[in-house]
Coordinates of C-alpha atoms in Angstrom, one line a residue:
X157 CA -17.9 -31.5 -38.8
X158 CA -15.3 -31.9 -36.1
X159 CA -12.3 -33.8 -37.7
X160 CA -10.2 -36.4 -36.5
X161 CA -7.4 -36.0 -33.6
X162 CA -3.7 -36.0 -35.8
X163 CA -1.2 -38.4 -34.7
X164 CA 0.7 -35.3 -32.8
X165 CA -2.1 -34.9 -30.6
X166 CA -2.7 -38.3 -29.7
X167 CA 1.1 -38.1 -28.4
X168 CA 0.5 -35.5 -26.3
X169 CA -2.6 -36.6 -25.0
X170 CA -0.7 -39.8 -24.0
X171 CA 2.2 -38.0 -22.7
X172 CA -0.1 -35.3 -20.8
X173 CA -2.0 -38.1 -19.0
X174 CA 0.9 -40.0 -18.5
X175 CA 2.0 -37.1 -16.4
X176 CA -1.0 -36.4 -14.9
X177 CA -1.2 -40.3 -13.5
X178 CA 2.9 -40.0 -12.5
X179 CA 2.9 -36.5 -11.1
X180 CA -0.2 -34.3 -10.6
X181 CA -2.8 -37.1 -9.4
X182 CA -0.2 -38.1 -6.3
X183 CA 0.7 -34.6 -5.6
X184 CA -2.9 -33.1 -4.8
X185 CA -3.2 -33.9 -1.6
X186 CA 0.2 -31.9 -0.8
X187 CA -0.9 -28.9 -3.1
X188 CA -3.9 -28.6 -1.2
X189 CA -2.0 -28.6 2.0
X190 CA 0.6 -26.3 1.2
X191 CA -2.7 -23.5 -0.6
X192 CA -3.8 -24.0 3.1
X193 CA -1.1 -23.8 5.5
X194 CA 0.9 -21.2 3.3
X195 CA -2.2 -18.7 2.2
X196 CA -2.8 -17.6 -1.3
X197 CA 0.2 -14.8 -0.8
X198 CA 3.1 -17.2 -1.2
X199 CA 4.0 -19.7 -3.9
X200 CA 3.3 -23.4 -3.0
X201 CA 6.4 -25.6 -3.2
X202 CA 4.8 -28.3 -4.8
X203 CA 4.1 -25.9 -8.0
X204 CA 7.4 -25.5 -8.4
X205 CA 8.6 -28.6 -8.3
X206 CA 6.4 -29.7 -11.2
X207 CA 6.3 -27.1 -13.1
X208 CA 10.5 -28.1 -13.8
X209 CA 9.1 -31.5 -14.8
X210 CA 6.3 -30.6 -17.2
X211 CA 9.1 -28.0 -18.5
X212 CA 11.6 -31.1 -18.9
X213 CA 9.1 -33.1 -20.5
X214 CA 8.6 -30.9 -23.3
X215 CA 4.7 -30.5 -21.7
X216 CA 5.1 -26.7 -21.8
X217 CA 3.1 -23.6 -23.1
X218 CA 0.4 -26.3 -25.1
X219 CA -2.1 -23.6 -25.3
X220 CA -0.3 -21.1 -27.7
X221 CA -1.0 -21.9 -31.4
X222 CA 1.2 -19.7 -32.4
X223 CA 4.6 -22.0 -33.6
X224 CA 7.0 -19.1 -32.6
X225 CA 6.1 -19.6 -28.8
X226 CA 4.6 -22.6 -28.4
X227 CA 4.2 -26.1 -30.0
X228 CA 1.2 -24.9 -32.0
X229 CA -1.1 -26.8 -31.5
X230 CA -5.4 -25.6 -32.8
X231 CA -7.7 -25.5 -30.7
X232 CA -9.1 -28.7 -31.9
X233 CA -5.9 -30.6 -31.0
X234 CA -5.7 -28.7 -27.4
X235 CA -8.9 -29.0 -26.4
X236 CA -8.4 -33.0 -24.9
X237 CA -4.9 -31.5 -23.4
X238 CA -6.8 -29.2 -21.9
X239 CA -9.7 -31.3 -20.8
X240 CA -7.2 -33.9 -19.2
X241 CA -5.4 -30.8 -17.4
X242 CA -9.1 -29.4 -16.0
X243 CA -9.3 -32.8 -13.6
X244 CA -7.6 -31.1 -11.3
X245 CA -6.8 -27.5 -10.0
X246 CA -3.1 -28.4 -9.3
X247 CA -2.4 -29.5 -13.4
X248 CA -2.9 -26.2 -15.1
X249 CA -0.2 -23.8 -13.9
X250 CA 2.1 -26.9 -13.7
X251 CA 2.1 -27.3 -17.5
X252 CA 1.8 -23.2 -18.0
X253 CA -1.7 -23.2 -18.8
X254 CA -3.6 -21.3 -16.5
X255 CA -5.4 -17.9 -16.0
X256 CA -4.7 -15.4 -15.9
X257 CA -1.1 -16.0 -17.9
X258 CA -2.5 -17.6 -20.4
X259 CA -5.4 -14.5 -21.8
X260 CA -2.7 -12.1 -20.7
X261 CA 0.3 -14.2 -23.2
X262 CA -2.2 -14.1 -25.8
X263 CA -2.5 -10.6 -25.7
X264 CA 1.5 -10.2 -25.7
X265 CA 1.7 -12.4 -28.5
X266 CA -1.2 -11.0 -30.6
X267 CA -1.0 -6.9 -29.8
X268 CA 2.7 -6.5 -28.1
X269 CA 5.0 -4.4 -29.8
X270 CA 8.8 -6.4 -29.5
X271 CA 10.0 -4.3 -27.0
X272 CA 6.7 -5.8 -25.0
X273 CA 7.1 -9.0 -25.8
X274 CA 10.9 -9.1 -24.7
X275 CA 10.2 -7.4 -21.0
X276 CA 7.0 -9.5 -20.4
X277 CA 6.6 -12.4 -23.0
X278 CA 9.7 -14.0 -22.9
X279 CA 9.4 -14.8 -19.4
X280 CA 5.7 -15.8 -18.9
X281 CA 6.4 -17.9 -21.6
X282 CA 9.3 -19.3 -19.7
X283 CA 7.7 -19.8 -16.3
X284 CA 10.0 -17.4 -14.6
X285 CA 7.1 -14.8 -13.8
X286 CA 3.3 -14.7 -13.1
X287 CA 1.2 -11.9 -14.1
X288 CA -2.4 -10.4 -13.5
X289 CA -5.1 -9.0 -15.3
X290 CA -7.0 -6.0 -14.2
X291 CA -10.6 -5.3 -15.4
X292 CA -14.0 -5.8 -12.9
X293 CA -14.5 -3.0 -10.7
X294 CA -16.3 -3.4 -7.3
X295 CA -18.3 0.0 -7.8
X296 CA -20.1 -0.8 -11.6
X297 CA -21.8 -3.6 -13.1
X298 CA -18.8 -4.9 -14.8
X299 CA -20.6 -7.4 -16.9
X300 CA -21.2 -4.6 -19.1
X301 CA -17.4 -3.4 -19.6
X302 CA -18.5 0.1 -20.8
X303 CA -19.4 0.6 -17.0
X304 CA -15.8 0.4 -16.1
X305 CA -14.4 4.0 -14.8
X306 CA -11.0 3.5 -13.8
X307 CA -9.0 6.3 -15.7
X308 CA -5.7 6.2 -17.5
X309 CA -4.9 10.0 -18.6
X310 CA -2.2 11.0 -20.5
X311 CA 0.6 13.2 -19.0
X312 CA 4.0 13.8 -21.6
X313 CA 5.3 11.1 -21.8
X314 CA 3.7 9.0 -18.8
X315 CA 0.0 7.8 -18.3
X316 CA -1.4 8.4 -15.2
X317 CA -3.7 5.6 -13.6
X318 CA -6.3 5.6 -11.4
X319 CA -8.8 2.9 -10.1
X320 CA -9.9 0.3 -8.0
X321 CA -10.1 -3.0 -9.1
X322 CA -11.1 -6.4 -7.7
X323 CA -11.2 -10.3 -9.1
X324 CA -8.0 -9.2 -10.4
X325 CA -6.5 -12.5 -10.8
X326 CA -3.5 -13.3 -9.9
X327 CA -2.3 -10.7 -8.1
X328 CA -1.5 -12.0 -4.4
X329 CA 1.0 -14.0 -6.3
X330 CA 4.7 -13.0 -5.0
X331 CA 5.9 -13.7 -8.6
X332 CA 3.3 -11.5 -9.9
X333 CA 5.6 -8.8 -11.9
X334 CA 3.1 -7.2 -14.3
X335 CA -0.7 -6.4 -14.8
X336 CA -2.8 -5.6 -18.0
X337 CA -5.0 -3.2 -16.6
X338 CA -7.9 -2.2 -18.2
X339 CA -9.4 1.9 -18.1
X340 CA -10.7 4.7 -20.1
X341 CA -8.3 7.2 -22.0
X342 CA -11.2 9.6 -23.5
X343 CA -14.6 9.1 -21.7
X344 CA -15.9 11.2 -24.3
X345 CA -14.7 9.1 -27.8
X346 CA -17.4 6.8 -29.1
X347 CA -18.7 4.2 -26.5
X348 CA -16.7 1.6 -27.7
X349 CA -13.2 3.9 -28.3
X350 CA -13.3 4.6 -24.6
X351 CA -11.6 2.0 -23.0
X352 CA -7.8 1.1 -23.7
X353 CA -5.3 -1.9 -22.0
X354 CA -2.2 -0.9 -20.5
X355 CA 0.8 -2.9 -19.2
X356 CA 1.5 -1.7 -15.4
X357 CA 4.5 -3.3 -13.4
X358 CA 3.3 -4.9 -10.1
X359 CA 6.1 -3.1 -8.3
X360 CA 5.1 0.9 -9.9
X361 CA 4.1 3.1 -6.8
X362 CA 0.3 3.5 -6.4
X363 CA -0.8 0.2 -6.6
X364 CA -1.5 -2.0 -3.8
X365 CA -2.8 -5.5 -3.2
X366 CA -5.3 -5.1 -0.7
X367 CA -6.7 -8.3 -0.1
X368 CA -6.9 -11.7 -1.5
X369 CA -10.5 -12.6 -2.2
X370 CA -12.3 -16.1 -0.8
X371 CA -14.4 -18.1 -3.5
X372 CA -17.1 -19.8 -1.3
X373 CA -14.5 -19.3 1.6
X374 CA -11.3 -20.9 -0.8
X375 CA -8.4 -18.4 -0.5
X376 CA -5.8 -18.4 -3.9
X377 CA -7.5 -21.7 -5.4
X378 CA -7.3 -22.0 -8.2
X379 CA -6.7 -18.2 -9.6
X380 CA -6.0 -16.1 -6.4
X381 CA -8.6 -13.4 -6.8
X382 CA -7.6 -10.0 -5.3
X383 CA -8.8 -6.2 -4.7
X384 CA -5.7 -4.3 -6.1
X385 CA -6.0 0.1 -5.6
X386 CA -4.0 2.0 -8.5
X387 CA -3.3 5.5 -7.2
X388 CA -1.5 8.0 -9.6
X389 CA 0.4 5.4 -10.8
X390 CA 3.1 6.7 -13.4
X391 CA 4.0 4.2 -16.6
X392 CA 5.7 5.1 -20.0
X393 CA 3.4 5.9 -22.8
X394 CA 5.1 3.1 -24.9
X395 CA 3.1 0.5 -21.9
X396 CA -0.1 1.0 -23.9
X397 CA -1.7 -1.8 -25.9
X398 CA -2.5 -1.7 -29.7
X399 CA -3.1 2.2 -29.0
X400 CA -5.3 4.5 -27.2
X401 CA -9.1 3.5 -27.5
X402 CA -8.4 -0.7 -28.5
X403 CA -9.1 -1.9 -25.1
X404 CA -12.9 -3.4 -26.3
X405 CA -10.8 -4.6 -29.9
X406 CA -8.1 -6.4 -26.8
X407 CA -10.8 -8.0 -25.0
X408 CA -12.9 -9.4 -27.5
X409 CA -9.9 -11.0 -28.8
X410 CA -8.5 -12.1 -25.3
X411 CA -12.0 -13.6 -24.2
X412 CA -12.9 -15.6 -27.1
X413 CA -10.0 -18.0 -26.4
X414 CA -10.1 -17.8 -22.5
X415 CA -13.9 -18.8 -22.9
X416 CA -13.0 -22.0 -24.6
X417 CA -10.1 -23.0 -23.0
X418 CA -12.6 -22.6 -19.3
X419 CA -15.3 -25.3 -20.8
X420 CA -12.6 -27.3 -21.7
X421 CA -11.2 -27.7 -18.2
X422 CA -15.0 -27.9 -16.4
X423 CA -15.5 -31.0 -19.2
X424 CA -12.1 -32.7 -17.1
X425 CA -13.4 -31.3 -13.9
X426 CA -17.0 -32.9 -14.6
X427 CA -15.6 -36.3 -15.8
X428 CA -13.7 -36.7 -12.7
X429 CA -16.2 -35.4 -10.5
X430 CA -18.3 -38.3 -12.3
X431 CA -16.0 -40.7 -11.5
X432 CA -15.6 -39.8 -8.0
X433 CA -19.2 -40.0 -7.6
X434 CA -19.5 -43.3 -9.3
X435 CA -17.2 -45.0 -7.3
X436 CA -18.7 -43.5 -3.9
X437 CA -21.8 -44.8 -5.2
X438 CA -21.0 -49.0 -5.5
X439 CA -19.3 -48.4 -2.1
X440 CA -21.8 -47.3 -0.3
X441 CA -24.6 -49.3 1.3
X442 CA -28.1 -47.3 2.3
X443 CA -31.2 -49.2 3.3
X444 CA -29.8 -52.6 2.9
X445 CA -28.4 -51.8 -1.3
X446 CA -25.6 -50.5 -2.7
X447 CA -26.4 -46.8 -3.6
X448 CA -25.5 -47.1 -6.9
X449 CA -28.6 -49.7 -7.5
X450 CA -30.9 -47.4 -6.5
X451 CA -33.0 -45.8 -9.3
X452 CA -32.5 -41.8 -8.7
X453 CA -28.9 -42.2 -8.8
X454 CA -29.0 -44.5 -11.7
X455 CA -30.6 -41.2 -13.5
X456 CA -28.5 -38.9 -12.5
X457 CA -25.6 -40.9 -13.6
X458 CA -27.3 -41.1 -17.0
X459 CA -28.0 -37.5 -17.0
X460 CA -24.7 -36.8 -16.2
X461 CA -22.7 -38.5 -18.6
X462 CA -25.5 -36.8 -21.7
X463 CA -24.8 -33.7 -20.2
X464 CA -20.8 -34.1 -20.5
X465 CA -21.7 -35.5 -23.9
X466 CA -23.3 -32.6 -25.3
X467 CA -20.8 -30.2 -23.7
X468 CA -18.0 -31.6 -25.2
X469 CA -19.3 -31.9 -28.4
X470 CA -20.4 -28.4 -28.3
X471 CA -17.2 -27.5 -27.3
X472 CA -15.3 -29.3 -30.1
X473 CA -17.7 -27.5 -32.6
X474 CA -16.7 -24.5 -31.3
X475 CA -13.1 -25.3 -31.4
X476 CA -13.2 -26.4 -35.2
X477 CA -14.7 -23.0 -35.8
X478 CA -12.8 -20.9 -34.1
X479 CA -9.5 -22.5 -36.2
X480 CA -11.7 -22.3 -39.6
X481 CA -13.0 -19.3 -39.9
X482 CA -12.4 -17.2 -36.3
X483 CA -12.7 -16.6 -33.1
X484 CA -15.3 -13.3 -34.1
X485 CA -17.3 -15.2 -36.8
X486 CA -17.8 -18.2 -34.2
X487 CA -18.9 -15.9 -31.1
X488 CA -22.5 -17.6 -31.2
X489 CA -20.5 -21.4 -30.5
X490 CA -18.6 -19.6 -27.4
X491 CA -21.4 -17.8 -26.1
X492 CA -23.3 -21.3 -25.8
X493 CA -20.4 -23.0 -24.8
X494 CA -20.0 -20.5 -22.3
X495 CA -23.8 -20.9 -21.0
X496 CA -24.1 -24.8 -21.3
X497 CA -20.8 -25.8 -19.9
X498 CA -20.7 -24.1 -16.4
X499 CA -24.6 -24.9 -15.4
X500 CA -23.6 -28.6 -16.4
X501 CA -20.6 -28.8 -14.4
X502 CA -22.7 -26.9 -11.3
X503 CA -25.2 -29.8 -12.0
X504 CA -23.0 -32.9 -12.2
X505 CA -21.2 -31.5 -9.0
X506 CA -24.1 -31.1 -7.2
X507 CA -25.3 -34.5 -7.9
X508 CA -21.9 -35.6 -6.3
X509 CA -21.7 -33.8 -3.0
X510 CA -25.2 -35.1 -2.5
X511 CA -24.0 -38.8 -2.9
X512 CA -20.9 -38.4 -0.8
X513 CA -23.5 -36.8 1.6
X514 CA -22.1 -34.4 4.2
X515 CA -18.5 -35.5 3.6
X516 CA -19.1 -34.4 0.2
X517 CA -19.4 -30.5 1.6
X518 CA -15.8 -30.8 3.5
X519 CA -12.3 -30.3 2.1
X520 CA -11.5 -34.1 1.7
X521 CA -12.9 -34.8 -1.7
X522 CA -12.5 -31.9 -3.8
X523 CA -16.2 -31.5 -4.4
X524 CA -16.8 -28.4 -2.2
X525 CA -13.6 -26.5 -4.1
X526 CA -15.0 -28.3 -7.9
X527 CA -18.5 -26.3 -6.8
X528 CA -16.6 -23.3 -5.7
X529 CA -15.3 -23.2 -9.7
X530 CA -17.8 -24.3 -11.5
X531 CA -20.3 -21.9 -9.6
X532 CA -17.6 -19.1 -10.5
X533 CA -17.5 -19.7 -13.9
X534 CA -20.8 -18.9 -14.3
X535 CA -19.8 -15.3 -14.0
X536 CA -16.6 -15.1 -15.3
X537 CA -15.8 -13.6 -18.7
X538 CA -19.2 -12.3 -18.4
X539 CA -22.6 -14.0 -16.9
X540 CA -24.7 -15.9 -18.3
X541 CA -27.5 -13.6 -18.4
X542 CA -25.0 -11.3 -21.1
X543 CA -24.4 -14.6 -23.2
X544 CA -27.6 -15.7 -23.1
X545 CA -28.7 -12.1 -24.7
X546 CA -26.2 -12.1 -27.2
X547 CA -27.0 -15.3 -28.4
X548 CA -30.7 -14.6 -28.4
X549 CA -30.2 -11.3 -30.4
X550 CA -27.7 -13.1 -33.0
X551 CA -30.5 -15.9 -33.3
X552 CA -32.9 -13.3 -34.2
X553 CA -31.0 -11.9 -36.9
X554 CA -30.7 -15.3 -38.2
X555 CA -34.1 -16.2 -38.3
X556 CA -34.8 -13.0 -39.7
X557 CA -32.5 -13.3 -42.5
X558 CA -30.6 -10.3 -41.5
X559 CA -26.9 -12.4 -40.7
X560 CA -25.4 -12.2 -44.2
X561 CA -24.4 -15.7 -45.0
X562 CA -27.1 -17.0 -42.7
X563 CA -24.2 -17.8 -39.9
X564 CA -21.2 -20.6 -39.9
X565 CA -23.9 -23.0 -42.0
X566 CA -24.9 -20.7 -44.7
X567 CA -28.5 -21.3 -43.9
X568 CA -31.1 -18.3 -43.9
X569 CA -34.6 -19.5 -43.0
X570 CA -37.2 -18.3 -45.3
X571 CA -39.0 -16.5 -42.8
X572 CA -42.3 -15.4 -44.5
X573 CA -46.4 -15.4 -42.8
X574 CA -46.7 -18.0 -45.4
X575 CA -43.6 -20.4 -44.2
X576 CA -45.1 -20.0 -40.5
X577 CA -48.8 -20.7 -41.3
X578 CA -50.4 -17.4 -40.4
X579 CA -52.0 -16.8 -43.5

């Protein structure tokens, strides 16, 4: 059961669109212009310029359900915020809501010691500094973490870091001022006690930005995707997360909420999309009708407006869960949010570039760069192919009976030869 929006988010719902419609709809155009002319190594103006609005207007840090840093908001109430945020690739960072600062103030607010939270918190949460997170390496299969090699070795009182990293978001950014990178302290603890999370300042020698990395050819929009080099880089022991061997503990908890707050933005970015391609569609004539009478595209349109049905439903569900009983016990809801959500937005996006035709693969309708996200989002925070494994293993446990409770319902199936016919 998913239960009714409270009267404080139906205000901010009203008050986020409301700014969306004043500010961030008439502004994409210029944000676009500026990503393009200016490169993904310098801050558009345009950002800026909002970002002091949202701030003013009390439309600041929604994602943070924590009340000492944010309005605290659940899941359940964010998740239209940040649905009505996803619409467009300009909203997010204006309201402080985007990746990678929101995973990486998570993981200050949840693991940092004070001292942490003062340096590095405080202003994230203020808007005053970007940061970056540091885990996929270009050399391993990343979507199984334990791959990851990159090596963080005690020496006194300093670690010393070494590694090369890449889709480290964020880190072209020129207010950029510090990275959670992610390594292995002991390669030979238990395979999960490897790995640990460490705070590294952008501006320590030994690490370089070495390039800013194109999604399908889009430079810096909408996370700025770099290679970053960390060589012998020197940080205080006291930068660690949570403790030597806690970076798996760190992730888990840092991806469960990133993975929801993704499928919420692709439901926006689909219902726009939709929109767009509806309205293309009644203004368009093509053998002597309107396109939008013609029978193909008044399935798709069907199928598309199911398919953003489900998701969001599913998404909600998983929501509800994760504020009843936890982001861990309702990993099966995010894995299939994670799966389900991404392939529809691919699939409602593809449906749209195909009726704009070939303006529909150029810059002017926002369709190529939508693709370019949803398409990414099929890999990030871990393929589909790992969710899809997980899920299938967890549904076999339930089936079996071997889950405990029987999973978020209580419900074990009484799996016997007998209950499936065989005898």
């Amino acid at each position: 059961m998913i239960p009714e929006k409270s009267a404080r988010a139906q205000e901010f719902e009203a008050r986020v669109s409301a700014f969306m419609e004043d500010h961030i709809y008439p502004s994409e155009e210029r944000f676009y212009r500026e990503s393009e002319d200016l490169g993904p190594w310098k801050v558009q103006p345009v950002v800026e310029e909002l970002k002091a609005k949202a701030k003013a207007a009390g439309l600041w840090n929604l994602f943070l359900p924590d009340h000492e840093f944010g309005p605290g908001l659940s899941n359940v109430e964010y998740a239209p915020l940040c649905e009505i945020m996803g619409r467009s690739h300009l909203a997010p960072e204006v309201f402080n809501c985007s990746a990678p600062d929101t995973g990486n103030m998570e993981v200050l607010a949840r693991y940092g010691t004070p001292e942490q939270q003062d340096r590095w918190l405080t202003p994230l949460l203020a808007g005053d500094i970007r940061s970056a997170f540091a885990m996929t390496e270009p050399d391993v299969a990343s979507s199984d973490a334990r791959n990851i090699e990159s090596a963080i070795r005690r020496d006194g009182d300093h670690y010393v870091i070494n590694g090369r990293k890449w889709y480290t978001t964020g880190a072209t950014d020129p207010r950029c001022k510090i990275m959670i990178f992610m390594g292995k302290t002991d390669p030979e603890a238990e395979t999960y006690r490897q790995q640990s999370m460490i705070l590294v300042p952008k501006d320590t020698p030994g690490v370089t930005v070495r390039r800013s990395l194109p999604v399908f050819g889009f430079y810096g929009v909408p996370d700025r995707a770099s290679e970053v080099t960390f060589e012998d880089v020197r940080v205080p022991v006291s930068n660690i997360l949570l403790g030597e061997g806690r970076g798996f503990e760190i992730a888990q908890g840092r991806l469960g909420p990133g993975r929801i707050h993704h499928c919420m933005r692709s439901i926006g970015l689909a219902e726009r999309t939709l929109s767009k391609m509806c309205l293309r569609m009644e203004r368009r004539v093509a053998f002597g009708r309107k396109v939008a009478e013609q029978s193909v595209w008044r399935e798709r349109v069907a199928e598309a407006r199911i398919m953003i049905e489900q998701s969001r439903l599913l998404t909600l569900r998983a929501a509800h869960l994760m504020d009843t009983i936890g982001n861990k016990e309702a990993k099966a809801e995010i894995a299939m949010i994670k799966i389900a959500v991404p392939n529809m937005l691919c699939k409602v996006v593809d449906w749209a570039i195909q009726a704009f035709g070939g303006g529909g693969t150029s810059n002017d309708f926002g369709l190529a760069s939508a693709y370019a996200t949803a398409r990414l989002l099929r890999l990030a925070d871990g393929p589909d192919e790992v969710h899809r494994d997980q899920l299938a293993r967890m549904e076999f446990r339930r089936q079996m009976g071997t889950n405990g409770a029987g999973g978020v319902d209580g419900w074990v199936p009484a799996v016997s030869d007998r209950a499936l016919g065989l005898v």
